[in-house]
CSV table of C-alpha atoms in Angstrom, one decimal:
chain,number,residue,atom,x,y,z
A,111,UNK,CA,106.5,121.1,129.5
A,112,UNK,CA,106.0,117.7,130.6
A,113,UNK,CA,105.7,115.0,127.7
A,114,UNK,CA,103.5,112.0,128.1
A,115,UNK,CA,103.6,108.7,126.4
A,116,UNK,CA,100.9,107.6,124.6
A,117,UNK,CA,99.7,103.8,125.3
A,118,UNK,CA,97.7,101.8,123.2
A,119,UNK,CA,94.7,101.3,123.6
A,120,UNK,CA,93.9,97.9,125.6
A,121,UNK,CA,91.7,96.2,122.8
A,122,UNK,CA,94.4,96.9,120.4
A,123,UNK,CA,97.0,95.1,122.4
A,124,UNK,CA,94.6,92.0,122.7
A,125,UNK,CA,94.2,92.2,118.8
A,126,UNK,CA,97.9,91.9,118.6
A,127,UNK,CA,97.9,88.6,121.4
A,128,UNK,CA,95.2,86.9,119.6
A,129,UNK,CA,96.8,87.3,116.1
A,130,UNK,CA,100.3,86.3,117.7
A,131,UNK,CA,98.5,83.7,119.0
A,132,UNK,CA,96.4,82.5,116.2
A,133,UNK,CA,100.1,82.5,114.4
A,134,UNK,CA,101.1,80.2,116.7
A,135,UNK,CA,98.3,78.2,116.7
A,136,UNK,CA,98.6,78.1,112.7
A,137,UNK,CA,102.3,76.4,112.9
A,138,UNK,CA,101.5,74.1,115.0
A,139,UNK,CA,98.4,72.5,113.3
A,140,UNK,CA,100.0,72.3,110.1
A,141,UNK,CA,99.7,69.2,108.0
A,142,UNK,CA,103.8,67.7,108.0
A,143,UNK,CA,105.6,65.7,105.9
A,144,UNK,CA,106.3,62.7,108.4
A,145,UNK,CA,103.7,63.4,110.8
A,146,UNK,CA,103.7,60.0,112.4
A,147,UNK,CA,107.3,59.8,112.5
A,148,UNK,CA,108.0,59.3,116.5
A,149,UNK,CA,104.5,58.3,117.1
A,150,UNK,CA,103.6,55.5,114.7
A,151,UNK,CA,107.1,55.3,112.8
A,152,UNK,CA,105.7,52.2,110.4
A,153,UNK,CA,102.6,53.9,109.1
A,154,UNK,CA,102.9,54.8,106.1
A,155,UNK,CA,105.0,51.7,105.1
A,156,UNK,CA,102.2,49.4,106.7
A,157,UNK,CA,99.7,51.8,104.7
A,158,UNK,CA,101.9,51.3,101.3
A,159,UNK,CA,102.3,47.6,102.1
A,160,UNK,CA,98.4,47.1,102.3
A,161,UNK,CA,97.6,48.9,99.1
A,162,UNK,CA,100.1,47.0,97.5
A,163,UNK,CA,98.5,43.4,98.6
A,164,UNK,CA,95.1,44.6,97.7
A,165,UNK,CA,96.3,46.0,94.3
A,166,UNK,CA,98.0,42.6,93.7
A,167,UNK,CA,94.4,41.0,94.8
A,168,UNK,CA,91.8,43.1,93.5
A,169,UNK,CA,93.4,45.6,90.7
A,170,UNK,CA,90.6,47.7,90.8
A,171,UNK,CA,91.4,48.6,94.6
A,172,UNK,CA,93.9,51.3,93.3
A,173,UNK,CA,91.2,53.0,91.8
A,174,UNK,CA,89.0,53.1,94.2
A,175,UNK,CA,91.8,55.0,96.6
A,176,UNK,CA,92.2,57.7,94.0
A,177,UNK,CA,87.9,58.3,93.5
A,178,UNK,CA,87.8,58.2,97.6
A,179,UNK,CA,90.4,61.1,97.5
A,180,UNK,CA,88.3,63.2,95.9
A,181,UNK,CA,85.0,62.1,97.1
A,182,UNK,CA,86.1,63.0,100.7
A,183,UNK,CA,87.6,66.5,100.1
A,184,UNK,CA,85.5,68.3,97.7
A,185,UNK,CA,83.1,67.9,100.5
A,186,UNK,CA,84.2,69.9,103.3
A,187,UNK,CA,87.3,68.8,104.0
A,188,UNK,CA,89.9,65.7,104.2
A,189,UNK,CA,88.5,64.1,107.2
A,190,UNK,CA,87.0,60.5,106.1
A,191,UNK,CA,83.5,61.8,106.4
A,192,UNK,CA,83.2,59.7,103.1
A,193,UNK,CA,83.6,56.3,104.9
A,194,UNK,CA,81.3,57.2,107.7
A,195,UNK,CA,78.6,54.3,107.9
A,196,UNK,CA,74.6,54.7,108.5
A,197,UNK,CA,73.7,54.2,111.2
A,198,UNK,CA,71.7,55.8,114.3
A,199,UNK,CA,71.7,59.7,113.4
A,200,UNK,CA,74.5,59.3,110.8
A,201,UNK,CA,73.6,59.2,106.9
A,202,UNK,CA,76.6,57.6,105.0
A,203,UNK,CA,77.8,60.0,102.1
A,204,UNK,CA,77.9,56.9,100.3
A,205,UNK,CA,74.2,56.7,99.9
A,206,UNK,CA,74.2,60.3,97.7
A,207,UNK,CA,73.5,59.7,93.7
A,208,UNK,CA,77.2,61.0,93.5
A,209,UNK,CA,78.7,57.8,95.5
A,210,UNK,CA,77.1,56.1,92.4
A,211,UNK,CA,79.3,52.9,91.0
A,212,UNK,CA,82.2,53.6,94.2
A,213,UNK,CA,83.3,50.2,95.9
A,214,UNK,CA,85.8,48.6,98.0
A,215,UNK,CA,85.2,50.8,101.5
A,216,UNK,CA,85.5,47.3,103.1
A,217,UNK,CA,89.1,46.8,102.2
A,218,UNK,CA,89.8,50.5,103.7
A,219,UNK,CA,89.2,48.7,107.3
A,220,UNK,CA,91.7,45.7,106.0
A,221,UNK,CA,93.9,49.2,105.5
A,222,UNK,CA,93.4,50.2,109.3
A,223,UNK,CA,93.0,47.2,111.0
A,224,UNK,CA,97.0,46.5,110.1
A,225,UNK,CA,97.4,50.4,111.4
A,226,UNK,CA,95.9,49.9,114.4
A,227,UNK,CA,97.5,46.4,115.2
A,228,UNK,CA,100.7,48.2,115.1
A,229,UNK,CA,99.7,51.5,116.7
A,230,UNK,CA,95.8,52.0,118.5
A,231,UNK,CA,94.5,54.9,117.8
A,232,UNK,CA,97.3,57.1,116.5
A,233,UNK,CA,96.9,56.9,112.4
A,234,UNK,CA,93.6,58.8,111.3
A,235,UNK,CA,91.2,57.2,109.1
A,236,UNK,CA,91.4,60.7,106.9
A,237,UNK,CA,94.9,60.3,106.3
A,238,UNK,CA,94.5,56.7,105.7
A,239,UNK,CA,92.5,58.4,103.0
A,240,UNK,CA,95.1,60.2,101.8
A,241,UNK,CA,98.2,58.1,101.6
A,242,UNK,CA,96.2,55.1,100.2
A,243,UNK,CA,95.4,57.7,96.9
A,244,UNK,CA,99.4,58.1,97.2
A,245,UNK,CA,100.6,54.9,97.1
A,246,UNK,CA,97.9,53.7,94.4
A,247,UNK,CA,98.9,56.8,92.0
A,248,UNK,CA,102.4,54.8,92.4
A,249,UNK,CA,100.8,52.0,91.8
A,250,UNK,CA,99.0,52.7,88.7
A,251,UNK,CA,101.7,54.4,87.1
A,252,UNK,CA,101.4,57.7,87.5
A,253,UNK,CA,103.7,60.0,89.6
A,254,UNK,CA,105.2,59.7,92.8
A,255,UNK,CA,103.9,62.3,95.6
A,256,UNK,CA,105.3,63.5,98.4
A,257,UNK,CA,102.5,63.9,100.8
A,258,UNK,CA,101.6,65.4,104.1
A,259,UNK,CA,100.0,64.0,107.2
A,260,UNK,CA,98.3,65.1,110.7
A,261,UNK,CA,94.8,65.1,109.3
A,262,UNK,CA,92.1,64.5,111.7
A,263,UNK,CA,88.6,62.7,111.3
A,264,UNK,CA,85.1,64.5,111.1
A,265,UNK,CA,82.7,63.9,113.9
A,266,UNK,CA,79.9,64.2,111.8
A,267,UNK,CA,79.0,63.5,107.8
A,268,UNK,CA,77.5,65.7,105.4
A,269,UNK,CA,75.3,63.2,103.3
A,270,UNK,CA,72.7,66.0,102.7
A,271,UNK,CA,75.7,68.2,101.2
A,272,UNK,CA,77.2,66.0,98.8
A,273,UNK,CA,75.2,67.0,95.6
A,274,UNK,CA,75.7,70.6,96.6
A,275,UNK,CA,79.4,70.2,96.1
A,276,UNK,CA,80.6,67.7,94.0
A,277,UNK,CA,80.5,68.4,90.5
A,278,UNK,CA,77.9,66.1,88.4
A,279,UNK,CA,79.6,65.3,85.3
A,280,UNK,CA,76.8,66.9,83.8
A,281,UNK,CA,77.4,70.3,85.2
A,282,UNK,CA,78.8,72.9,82.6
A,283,UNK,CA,82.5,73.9,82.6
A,284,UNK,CA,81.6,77.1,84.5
A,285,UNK,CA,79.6,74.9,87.6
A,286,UNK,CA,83.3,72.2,87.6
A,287,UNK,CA,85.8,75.5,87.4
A,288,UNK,CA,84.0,77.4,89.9
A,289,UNK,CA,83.7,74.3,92.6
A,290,UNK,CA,87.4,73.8,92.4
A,291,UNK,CA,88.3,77.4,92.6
A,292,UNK,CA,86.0,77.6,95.7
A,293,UNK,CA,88.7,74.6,97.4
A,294,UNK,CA,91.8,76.7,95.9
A,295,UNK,CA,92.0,74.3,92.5
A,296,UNK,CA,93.2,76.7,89.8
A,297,UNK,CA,92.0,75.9,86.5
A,298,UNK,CA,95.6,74.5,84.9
A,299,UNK,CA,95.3,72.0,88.1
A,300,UNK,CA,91.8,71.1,87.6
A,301,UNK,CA,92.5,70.2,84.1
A,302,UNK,CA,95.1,68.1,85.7
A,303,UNK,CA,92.9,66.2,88.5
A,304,UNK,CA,90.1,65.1,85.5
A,305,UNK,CA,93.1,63.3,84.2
A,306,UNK,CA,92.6,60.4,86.8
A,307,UNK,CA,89.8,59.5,84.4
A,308,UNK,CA,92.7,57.5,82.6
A,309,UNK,CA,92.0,54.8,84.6
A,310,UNK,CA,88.7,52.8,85.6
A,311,UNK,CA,85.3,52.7,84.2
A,312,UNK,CA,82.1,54.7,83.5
A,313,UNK,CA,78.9,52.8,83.8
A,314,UNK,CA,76.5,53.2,81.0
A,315,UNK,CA,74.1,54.9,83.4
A,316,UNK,CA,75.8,58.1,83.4
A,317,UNK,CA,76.8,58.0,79.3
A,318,UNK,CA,73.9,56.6,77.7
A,319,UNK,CA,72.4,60.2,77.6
A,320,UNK,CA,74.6,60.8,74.7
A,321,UNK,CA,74.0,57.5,72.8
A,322,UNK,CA,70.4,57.6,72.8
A,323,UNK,CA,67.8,58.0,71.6
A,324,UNK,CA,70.3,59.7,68.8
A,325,UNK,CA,74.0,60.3,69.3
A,326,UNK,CA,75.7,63.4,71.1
A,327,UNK,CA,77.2,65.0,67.6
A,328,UNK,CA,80.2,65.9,69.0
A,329,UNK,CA,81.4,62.1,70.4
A,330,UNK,CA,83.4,60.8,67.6
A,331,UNK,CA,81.2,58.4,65.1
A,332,UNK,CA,83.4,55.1,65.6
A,333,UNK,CA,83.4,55.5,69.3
A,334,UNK,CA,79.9,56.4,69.1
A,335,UNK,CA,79.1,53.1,68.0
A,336,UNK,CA,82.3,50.8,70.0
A,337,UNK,CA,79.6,52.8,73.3
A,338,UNK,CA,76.3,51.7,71.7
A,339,UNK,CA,77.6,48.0,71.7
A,340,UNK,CA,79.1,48.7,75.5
A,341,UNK,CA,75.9,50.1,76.7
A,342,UNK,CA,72.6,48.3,74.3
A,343,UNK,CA,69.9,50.0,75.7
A,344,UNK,CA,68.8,53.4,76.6
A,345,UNK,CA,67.6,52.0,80.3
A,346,UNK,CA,70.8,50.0,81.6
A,347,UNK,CA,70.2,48.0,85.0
A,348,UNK,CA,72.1,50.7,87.6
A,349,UNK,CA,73.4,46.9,89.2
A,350,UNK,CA,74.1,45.1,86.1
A,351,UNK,CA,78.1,45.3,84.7
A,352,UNK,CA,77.3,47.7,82.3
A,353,UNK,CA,80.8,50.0,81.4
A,354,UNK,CA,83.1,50.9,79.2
A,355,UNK,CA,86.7,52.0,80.3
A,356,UNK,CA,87.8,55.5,80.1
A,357,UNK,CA,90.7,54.7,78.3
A,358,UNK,CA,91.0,51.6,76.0
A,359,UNK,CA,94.7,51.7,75.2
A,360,UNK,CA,96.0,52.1,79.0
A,361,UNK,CA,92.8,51.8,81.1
A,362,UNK,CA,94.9,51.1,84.3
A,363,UNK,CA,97.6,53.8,84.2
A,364,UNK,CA,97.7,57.4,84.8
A,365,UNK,CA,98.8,59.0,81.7
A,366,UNK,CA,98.2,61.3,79.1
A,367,UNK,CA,96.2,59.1,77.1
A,368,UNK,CA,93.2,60.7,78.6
A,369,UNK,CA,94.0,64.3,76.9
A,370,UNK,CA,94.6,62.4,73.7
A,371,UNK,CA,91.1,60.7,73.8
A,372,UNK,CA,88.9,63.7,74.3
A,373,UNK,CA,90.8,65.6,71.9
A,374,UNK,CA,89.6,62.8,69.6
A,375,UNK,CA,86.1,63.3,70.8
A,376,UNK,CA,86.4,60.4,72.4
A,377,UNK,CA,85.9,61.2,75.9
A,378,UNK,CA,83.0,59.3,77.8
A,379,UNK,CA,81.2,61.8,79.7
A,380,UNK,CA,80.1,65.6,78.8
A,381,UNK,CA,82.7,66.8,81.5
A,382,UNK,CA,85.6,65.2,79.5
A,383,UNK,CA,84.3,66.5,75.7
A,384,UNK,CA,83.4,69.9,77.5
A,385,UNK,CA,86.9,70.1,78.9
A,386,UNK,CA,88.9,69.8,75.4
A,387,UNK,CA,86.7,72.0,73.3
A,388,UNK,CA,86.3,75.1,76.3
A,389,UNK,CA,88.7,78.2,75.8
A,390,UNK,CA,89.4,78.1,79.4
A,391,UNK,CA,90.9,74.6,79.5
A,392,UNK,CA,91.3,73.5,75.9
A,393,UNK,CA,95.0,74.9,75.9
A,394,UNK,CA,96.2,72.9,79.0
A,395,UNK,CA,94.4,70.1,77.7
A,396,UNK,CA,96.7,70.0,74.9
A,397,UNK,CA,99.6,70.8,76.5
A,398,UNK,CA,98.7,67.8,78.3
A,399,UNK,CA,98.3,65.5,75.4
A,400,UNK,CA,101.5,66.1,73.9
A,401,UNK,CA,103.7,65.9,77.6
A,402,UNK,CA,103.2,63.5,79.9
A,403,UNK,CA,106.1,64.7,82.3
A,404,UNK,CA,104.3,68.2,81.8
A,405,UNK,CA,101.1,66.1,83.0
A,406,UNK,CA,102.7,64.1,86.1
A,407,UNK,CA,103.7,67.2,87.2
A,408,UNK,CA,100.9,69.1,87.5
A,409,UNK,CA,99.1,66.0,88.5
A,410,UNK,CA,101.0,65.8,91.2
A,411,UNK,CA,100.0,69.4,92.5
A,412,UNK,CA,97.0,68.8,92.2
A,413,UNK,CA,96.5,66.1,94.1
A,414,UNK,CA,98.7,67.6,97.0
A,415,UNK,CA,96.1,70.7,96.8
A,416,UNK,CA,93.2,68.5,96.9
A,417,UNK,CA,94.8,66.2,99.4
A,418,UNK,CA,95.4,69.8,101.5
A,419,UNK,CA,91.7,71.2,101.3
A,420,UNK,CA,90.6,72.0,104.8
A,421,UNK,CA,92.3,69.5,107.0
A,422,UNK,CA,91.1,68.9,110.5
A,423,UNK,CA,93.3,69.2,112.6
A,424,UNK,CA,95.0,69.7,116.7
A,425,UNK,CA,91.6,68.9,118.4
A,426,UNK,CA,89.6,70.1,115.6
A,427,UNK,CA,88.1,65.8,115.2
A,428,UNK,CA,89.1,62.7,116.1
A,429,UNK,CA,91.1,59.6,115.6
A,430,UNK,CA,88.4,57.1,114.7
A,431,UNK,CA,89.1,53.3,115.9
A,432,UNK,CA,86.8,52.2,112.9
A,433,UNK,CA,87.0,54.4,109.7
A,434,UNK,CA,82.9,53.7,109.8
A,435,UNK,CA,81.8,54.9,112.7
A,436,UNK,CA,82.7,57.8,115.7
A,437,UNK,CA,84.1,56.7,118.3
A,438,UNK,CA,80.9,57.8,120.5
A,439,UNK,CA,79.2,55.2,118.4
């Protein structure tokens, strides 16, 4: 009897193509380590050197690079949507309640205008974004990350999404845990990421909920009253210097500090009091306060999981020349 060979069917062979190729596709559009390495070799030193003259000019630039990190990925993806300008059919992201109190985008074109005198249209404004948060994490004393590039910019901004997906500090532990695990932030590293509330400020706008018109029972007395004399009304002028640091000891390093403070009950917003006191994060928190190396290194993961969220990339955006606008603008 004559045997015959059975072929596969021909939709099952293009399944097979199309996942070979969708492999293929995957290792090529990978973020790198070194991305610009042949075609902008200076980048990332030209990058450090800026941040490093701004720092030395305007301390609170440094700041500002780590806040922009996270402004720009929890929303979609790494891919500068975040310094997108109004204007024409574009809302700015910056104009969202949650931009509230962020500063220094013009010193991000001071960034890559010295990137683009050295090579046109080659180093993206996204990981601009990203290497800036790098080198000012250095810079402020915290640990030093080895990060990825080949990030592409967004063509379009999501100003109407912002609120969606950027925890208010506000929301419950539940609403913060469940945004981050919807980016791939695991809980231990999300513990780690609220730690960059070591450094800078909180304006009395978003803390005077728990001073008045009685005090949040569960912010430590003495602090409680150090607040009230930071922040003298109920009503503070959104544009007035109104603030109190997050951390009085250190309040421009990256440490442990932070874990310390809310243990104390001394943390400034509900976010930080909620995150020392809830099962699901109370453990890492003190882990955290009693090991700083333990805390640089999960830092540093999750930073390089936030600074990985969704990249665009291979023809996926653009290479804006001006971190405000498209380049069809």
């Amino acid at each position: 009897m004559a045997t015959t060979t059975t072929q596969p069917p021909s939709n099952i062979c293009f399944f097979l193509l199309l996942l070979l190729l969708a492999h293929f596709n995957l290792g090529i559009s990978q973020l790198e380590l070194n991305y610009y390495s042949k075609s902008c070799p200076k980048a990332e030193e030209i990058i450090k050197e800026q941040v490093t003259q701004l720092y030395n000019k305007h301390g609170n630039t440094a700041v500002s690079w780590v806040r922009n990190l996270f402004h720009d990925c929890v929303v979609k993806s790494c891919d500068a949507s975040l310094l997108l300008a109004t204007v024409r059919d574009v809302v700015s992201e910056q104009t969202s309640d949650r931009s509230f109190g962020m500063r220094n985008f013009k010193y991000v074109n001071t960034i890559k205008a010295a990137v683009e005198k050295e090579c046109p249209f080659t180093v993206s404004c996204a990981d601009i974004v990203a290497l800036s948060a790098r080198d000012a994490i250095a810079l402020l004393g915290g640990p030093s990350i080895e990060m990825k590039t080949g990030r592409k910019d967004s063509k379009e901004s999501y100003a109407m999404e912002v609120e969606d997906l950027i925890p208010n500090h506000n929301d419950s532990m539940s609403s913060v845990l469940s945004r981050f695990q919807a980016i791939g932030i695991d809980v231990e590293a999300t513990v780690a990421l609220l730690g960059a509330h070591s450094v800078g400020r909180v304006h009395c706008k978003n803390l005077v909920h728990r001073l008045y018109p009685t005090i949040d029972s569960t912010l430590d007395p003495a602090h409680a009253e150090y607040l009230r004399r930071r922040c003298p009304t109920p009503n503070p002028d959104p544009k007035a210097v109104l603030y109190s640091r997050n951390d009085l000891k250190t309040p421009m390093i990256i440490d442990n500090n932070y874990y310390k403070n809310i243990l104390q009950h001394k943390g400034l917003l509900t976010v930080d009091e909620e995150l020392a006191t809830d099962p699901r994060t109370a453990s890492y928190v003190q882990k955290m306060a009693n090991d700083n190396e333990y805390f640089n290194q999960q830092f540093s993961r999750a930073i390089i999981l936030l600074s990985e969220t969704n990249p665009l990339t291979g023809d996926e955006g653009e290479i804006r020349k001006d971190c405000r606008y498209l380049n069809a603008n």
